Coordinates of C-alpha atoms in Angstrom, one line a residue:
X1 CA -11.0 -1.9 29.4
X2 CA -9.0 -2.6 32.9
X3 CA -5.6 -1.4 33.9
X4 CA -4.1 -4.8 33.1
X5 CA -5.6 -4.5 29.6
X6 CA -4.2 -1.4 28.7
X7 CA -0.7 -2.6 30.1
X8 CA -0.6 -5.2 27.9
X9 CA -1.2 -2.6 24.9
X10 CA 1.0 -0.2 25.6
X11 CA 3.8 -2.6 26.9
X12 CA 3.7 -4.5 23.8
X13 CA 6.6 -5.0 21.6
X14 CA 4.9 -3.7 18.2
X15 CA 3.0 -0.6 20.4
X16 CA 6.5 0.2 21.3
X17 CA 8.0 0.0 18.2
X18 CA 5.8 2.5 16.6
X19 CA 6.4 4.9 19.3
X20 CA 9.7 4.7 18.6
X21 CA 9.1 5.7 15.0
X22 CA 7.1 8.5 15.6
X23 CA 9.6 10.1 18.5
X24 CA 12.5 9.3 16.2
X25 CA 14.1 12.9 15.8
X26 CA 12.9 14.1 12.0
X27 CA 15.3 16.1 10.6
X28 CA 13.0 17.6 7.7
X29 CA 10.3 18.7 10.6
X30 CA 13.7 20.3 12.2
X31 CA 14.5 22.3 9.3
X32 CA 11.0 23.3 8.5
X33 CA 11.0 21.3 5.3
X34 CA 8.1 19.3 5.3
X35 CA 5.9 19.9 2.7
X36 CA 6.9 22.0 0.1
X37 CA 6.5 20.5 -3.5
X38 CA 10.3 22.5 -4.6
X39 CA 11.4 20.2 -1.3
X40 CA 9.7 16.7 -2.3
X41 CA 10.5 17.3 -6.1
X42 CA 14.3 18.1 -4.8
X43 CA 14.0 14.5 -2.8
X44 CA 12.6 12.6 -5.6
X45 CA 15.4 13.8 -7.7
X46 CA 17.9 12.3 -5.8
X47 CA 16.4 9.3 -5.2
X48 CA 15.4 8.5 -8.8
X49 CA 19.1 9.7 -10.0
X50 CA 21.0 6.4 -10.9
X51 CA 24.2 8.1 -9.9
X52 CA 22.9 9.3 -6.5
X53 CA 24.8 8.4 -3.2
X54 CA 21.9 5.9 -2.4
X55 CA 24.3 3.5 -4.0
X56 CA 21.1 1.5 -5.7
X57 CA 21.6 2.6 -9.3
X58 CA 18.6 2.4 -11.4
X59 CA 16.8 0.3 -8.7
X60 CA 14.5 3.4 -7.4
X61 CA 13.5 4.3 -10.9
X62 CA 12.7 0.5 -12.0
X63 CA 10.2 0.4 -9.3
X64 CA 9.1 3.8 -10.3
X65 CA 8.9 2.7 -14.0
X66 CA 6.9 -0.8 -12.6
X67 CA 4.4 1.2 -11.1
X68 CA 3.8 3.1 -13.7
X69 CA 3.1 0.2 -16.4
X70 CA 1.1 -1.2 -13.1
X71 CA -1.4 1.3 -13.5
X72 CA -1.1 2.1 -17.2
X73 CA -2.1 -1.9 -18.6
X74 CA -2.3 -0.1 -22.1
X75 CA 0.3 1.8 -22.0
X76 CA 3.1 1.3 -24.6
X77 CA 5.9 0.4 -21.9
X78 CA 7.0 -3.1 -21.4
X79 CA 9.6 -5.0 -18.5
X80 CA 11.1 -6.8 -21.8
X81 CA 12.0 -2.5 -22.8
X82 CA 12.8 -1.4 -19.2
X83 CA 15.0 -4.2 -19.1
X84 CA 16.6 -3.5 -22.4
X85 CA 17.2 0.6 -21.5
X86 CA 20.6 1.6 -20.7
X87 CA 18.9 3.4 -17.1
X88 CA 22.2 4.3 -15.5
X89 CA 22.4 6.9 -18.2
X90 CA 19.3 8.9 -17.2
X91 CA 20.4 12.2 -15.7
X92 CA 17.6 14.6 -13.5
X93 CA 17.3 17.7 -12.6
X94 CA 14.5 19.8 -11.1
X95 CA 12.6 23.3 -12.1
X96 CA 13.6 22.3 -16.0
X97 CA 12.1 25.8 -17.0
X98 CA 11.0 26.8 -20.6
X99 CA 9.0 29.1 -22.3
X100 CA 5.5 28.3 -24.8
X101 CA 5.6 29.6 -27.8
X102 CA 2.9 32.6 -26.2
X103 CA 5.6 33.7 -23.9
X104 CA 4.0 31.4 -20.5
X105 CA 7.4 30.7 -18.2
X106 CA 6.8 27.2 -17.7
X107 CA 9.0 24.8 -15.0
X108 CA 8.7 21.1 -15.0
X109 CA 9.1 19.6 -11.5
X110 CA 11.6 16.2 -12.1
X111 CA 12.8 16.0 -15.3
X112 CA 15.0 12.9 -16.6
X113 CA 16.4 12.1 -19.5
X114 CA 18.6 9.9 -21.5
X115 CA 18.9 9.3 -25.6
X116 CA 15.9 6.2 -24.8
X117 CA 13.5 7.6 -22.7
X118 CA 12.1 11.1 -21.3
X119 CA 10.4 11.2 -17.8
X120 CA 8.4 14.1 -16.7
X121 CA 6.9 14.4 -13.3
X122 CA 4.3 16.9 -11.9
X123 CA 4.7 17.1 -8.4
X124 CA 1.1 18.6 -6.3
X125 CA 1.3 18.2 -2.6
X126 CA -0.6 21.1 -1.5
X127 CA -1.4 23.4 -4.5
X128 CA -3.8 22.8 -7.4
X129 CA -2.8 22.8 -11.1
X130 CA -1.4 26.2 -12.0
X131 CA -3.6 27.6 -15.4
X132 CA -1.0 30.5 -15.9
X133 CA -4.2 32.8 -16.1
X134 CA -4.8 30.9 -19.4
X135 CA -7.2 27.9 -19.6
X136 CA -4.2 25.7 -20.5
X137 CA -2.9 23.3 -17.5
X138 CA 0.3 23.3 -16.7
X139 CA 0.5 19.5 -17.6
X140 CA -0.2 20.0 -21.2
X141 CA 2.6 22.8 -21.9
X142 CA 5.0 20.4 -19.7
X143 CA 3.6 17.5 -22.3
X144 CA 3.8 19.6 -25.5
X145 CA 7.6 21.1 -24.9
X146 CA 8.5 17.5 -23.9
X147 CA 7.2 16.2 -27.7
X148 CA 8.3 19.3 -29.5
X149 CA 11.8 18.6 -28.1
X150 CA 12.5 14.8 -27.3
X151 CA 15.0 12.9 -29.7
X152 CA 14.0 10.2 -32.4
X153 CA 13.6 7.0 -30.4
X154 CA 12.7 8.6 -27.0
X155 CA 9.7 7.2 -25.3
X156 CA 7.8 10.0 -23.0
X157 CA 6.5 8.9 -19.8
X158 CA 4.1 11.9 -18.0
X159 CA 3.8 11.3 -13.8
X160 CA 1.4 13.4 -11.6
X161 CA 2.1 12.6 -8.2
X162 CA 0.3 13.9 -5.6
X163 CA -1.3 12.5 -1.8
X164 CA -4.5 13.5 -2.9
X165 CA -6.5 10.4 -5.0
X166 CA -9.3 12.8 -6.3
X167 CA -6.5 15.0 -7.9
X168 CA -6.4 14.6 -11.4
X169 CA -4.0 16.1 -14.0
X170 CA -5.7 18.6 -16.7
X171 CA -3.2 16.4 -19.2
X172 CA -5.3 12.9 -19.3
X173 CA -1.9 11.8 -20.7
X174 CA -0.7 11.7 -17.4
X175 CA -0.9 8.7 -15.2
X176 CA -1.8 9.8 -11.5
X177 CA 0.3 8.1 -8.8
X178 CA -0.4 8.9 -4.8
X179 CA 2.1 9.8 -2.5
X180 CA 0.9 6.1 -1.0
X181 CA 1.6 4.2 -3.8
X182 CA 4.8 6.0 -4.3
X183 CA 5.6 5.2 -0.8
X184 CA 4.8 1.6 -1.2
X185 CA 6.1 0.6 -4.4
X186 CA 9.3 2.6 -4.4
X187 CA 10.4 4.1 -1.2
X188 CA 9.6 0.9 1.0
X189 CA 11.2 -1.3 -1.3
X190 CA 14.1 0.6 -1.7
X191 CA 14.4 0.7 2.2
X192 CA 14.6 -3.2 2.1
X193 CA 16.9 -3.2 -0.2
X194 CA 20.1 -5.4 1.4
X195 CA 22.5 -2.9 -1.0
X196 CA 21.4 0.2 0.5
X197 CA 23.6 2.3 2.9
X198 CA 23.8 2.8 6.4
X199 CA 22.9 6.7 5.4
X200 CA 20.8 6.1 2.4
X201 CA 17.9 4.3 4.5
X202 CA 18.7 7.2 7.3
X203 CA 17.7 9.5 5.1
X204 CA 14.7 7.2 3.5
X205 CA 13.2 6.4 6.5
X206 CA 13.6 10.0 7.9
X207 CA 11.2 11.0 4.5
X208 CA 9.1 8.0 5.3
X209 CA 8.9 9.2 8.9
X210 CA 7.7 12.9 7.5
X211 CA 5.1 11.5 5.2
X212 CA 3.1 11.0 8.3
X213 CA 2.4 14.3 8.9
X214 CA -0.9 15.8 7.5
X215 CA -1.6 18.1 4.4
X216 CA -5.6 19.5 4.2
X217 CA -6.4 17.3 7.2
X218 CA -4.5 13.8 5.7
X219 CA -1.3 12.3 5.9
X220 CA 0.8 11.9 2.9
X221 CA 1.1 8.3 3.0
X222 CA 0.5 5.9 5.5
X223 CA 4.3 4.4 6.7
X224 CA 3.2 1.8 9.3
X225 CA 0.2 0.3 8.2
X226 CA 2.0 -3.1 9.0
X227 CA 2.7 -3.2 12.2
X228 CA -0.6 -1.1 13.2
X229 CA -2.5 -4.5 11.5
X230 CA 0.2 -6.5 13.5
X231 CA -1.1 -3.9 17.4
X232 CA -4.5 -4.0 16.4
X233 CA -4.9 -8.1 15.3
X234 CA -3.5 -8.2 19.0
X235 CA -5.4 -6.2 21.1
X236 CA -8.4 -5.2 18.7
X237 CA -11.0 -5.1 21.6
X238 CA -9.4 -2.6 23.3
X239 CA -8.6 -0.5 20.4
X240 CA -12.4 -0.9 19.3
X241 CA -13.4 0.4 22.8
X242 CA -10.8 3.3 23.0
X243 CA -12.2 4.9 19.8
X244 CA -15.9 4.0 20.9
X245 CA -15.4 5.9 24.3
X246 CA -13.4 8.8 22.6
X247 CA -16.1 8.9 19.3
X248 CA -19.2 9.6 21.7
X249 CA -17.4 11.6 24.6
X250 CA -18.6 15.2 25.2
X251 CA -15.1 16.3 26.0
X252 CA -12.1 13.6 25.8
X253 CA -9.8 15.7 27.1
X254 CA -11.6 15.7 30.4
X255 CA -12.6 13.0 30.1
X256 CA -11.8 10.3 33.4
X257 CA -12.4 7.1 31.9
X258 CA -9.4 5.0 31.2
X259 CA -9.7 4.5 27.9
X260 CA -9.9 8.1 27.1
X261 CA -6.8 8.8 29.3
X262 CA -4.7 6.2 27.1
X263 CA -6.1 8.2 24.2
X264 CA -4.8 11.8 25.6
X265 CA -1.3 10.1 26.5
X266 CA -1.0 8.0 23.1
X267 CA -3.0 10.2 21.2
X268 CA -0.3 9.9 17.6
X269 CA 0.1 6.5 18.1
X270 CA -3.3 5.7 18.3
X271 CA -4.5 8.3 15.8
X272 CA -1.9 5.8 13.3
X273 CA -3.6 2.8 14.1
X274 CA -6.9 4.1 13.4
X275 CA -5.7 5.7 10.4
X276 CA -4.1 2.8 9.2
X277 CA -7.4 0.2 9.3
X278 CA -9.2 1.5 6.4
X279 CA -9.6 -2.2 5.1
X280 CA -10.8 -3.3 9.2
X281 CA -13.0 -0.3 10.2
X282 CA -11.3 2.7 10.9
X283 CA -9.2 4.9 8.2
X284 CA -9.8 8.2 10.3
X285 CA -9.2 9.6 14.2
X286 CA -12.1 9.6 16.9
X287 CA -13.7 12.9 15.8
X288 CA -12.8 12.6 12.5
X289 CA -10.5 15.3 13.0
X290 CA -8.0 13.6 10.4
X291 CA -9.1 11.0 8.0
X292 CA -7.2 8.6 5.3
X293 CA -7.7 10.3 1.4
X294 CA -9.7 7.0 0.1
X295 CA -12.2 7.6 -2.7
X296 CA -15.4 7.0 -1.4
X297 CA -18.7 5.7 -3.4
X298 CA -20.1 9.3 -3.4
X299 CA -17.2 10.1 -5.4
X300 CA -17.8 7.7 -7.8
X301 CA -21.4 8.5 -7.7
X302 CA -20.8 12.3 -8.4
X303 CA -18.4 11.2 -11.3
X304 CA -21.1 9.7 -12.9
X305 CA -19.1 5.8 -12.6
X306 CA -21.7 4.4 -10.5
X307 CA -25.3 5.4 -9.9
X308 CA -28.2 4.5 -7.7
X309 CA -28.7 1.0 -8.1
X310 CA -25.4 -0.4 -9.5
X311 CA -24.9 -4.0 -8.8
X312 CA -22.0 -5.5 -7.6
X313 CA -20.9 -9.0 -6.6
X314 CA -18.2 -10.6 -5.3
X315 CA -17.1 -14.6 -5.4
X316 CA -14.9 -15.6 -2.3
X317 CA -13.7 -18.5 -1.6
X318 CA -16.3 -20.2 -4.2
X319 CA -19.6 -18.3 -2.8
X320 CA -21.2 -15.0 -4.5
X321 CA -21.7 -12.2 -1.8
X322 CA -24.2 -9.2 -3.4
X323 CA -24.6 -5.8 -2.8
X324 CA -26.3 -2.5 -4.6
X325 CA -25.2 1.4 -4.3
X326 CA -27.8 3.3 -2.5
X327 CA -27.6 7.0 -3.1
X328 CA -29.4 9.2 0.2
X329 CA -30.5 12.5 -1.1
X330 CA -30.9 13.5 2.1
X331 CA -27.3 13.4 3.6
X332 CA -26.4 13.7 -0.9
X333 CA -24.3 10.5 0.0
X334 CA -23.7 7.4 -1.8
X335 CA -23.4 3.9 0.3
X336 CA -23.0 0.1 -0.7
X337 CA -25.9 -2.0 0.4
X338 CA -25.8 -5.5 1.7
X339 CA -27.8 -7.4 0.2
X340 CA -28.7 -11.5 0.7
X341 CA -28.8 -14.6 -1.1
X342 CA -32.0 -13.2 -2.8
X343 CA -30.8 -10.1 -3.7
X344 CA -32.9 -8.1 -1.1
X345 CA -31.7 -6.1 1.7
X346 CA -31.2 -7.2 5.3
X347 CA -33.5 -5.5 7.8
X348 CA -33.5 -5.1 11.8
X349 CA -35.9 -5.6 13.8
X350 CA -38.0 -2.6 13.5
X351 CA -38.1 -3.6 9.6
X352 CA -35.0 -1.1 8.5
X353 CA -32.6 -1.4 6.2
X354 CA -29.5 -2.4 7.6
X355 CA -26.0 -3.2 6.1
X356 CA -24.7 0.4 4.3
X357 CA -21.2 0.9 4.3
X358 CA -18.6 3.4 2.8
X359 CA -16.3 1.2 2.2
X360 CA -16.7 -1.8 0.5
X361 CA -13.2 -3.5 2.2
X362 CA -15.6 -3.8 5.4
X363 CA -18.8 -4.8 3.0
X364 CA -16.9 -7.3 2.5
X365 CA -15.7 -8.8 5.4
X366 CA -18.9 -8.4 7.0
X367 CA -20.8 -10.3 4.2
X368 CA -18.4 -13.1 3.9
X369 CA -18.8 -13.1 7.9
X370 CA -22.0 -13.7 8.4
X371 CA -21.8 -16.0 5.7
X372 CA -19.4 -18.2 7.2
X373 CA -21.2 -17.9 10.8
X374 CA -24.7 -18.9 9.2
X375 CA -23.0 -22.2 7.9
X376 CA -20.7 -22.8 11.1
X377 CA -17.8 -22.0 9.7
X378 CA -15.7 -20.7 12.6
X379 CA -12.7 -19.0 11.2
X380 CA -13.1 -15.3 10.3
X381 CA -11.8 -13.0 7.5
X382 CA -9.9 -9.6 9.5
X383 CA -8.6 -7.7 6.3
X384 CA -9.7 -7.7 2.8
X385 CA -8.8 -5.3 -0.1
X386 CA -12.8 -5.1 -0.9
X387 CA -12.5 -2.6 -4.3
X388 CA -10.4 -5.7 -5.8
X389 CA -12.8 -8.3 -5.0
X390 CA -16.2 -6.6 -5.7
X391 CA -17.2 -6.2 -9.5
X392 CA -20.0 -4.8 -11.1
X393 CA -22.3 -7.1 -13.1
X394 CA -20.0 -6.0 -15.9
X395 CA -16.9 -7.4 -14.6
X396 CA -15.6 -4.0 -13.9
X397 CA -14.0 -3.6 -10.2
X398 CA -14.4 -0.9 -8.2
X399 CA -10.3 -0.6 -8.5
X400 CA -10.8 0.2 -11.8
X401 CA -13.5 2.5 -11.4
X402 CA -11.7 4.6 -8.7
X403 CA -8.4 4.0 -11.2
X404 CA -10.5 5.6 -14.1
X405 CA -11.4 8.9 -11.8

């Protein structure tokens, strides 16, 4: 990288624009307020309430209630009954506390209600599931006070939201939603909304803006991933060599090359971009000092949804790509293997297996890649959303598998 290289990175319009973001004065980081679930449950309470001064009505809690029925296929929700509830009713409130009948003091996080429908959210950002010293989850009392009580006609929905995809609910009756998904289905929209006020998407891209910020070494939701696609699909060889130099340094800090100098001076912006790229390369900082909360194939592998030599394939544009998990025992890691038109491995020179990933978005890529360069086909693939593309030779999709942990 050259001086007139990095110029034309940090000059650019998009660079810029997510600087701007990120100095953007945050008035929850001001107050101290950023992560505590009481705060985020007080948050999502105003923005689901129908009567709030967001001025969207029900809007926030359709998307909310679309999500939901997006990851719950089976579920017994419908748009056709959304569409027929009278939402504006619904009325929230947070900490609804109660007692079980063997005396546990019990406090549900968002509670909303009206005479069709009962919506119960369990809010985790940094805390675990709270057993009461009994070996009863919290999200089965919340559930069983919510049947013993709701009206004749009420349909119960059960959330457990949380920025952690690994973090499952001791209530299976509970349909998991991440801080990401909550971000992109419901805040995001609502910020685009052309109804919204001049205050209302203050505040909701203020709360965007503090999603950012880390909790056990990730950030809550990734806010930019847009226009860090848009930086990088600009000036990817330069971003490549920035983390490259900063990855194998001894000391980055001290470091004189250029590239680690941009780093130091740009070191949140950058740390974004790399952050945002799970489905190009990156999905964590130089260092891996902070990473993106993806659920990796040793994950599945330890949950018992995949296991050493699971096939998958995936048809793209009309041609079958193939590829097998690999599970190390000596690292106790699970990878995805490339594998060829014959179903065997691809090897280096030395005779080595080459091609594991951790992701299968870049397995992806890189094998309809070299596909398309083997048959002179010049264009190229840059993203991919690889775990909705590659099935197992059940038709199952790794979406569904990491859905199902």
């Amino acid at each position: 990288m050259n001086i007139e290289q990095a110029e034309e990175l940090i000059a650019s319009r998009q660079f810029q624009q997510l600087k701007y973001f990120q100095e953007k004065t945050n008035v929850f980081t001001i107050v101290g307020q950023t992560h505590t679930e009481h705060w985020h449950s007080s948050f999502m309470c105003w923005l689901l309430d129908p009567n709030s001064s967001l001025c969207l009505g029900h809007y926030p809690l359709v998307r909310l209630l679309s999500l939901y029925m997006i990851k719950n296929e089976a579920g017994d929700l419908s748009l056709e009954t959304v569409f027929g509830m009278n939402l504006d009713t619904m009325r929230f409130e947070t900490e609804r506390t109660f007692n079980t009948s063997d005396g546990k003091k019990r406090s549900i996080d968002v509670y909303g209600e009206n005479d069709e429908l009962v919506l119960v959210i369990e809010n985790k950002v940094k805390a675990r599931e709270n057993m009461n010293g009994t070996d009863v989850g919290q999200t089965k009392d919340y559930r069983d006070y919510v049947e013993e009580h709701r009206k004749s006609g009420q349909k119960v929905i059960c959330l457990f939201i949380t920025p952690d995809p690994k973090q499952k609910p001791y209530d299976k009756s509970y349909t998991q939603i991440t801080y990401q998904e909550f971000y992109d289905y419901v805040i995001a929209k609502c910020i685009e909304h052309p109804q919204l006020n001049k205050d209302g998407k203050y505040l909701l891209e203020q709360y965007a803006n503090n999603l950012r910020e880390p909790v056990h070494g990730s950030p809550m939701a990734l806010v930019n991933t847009r226009l860090c696609n848009e930086i990088y699909d600009g000036h990817s060889e330069v971003i490549d060599e920035i983390f490259d130099d900063v990855e194998k340094s001894s000391s980055y800090l001290e470091d004189s090359r250029l590239t680690c100098v941009v780093y130091r001076h740009y070191q949140n912006i950058l740390d974004e971009i790399f952050l945002s790229l799970d489905e190009k390369k990156f999905g964590r900082t130089p260092k891996s000092n902070i990473q993106r909360r993806i659920v990796s194939f040793t994950d599945l592998y330890n949950a018992g949804k995949i296991r050493n030599g699971t096939e998958f394939i995936m048809e793209y544009d009309g041609v079958c790509h193939y590829a097998v998990a690999e599970y190390d025992p000596q690292d106790n890691e699970c990878y995805m293997l490339l594998l060829d038109d014959e179903h065997q491995p691809y090897h280096n020179a030395k005779g080595e297996k080459i091609g594991f990933y951790k992701a299968s978005s870049q397995a992806g890529i890189d094998a309809i890649n070299i596909y398309r360069k083997r048959n002179n086909i010049e264009s190229k693939i840059e993203t991919l959303n690889g775990p909705a593309y590659w099935k197992t030779k059940d038709g199952i999709t790794i979406k569904t598998l990491i859905d199902s942990l």
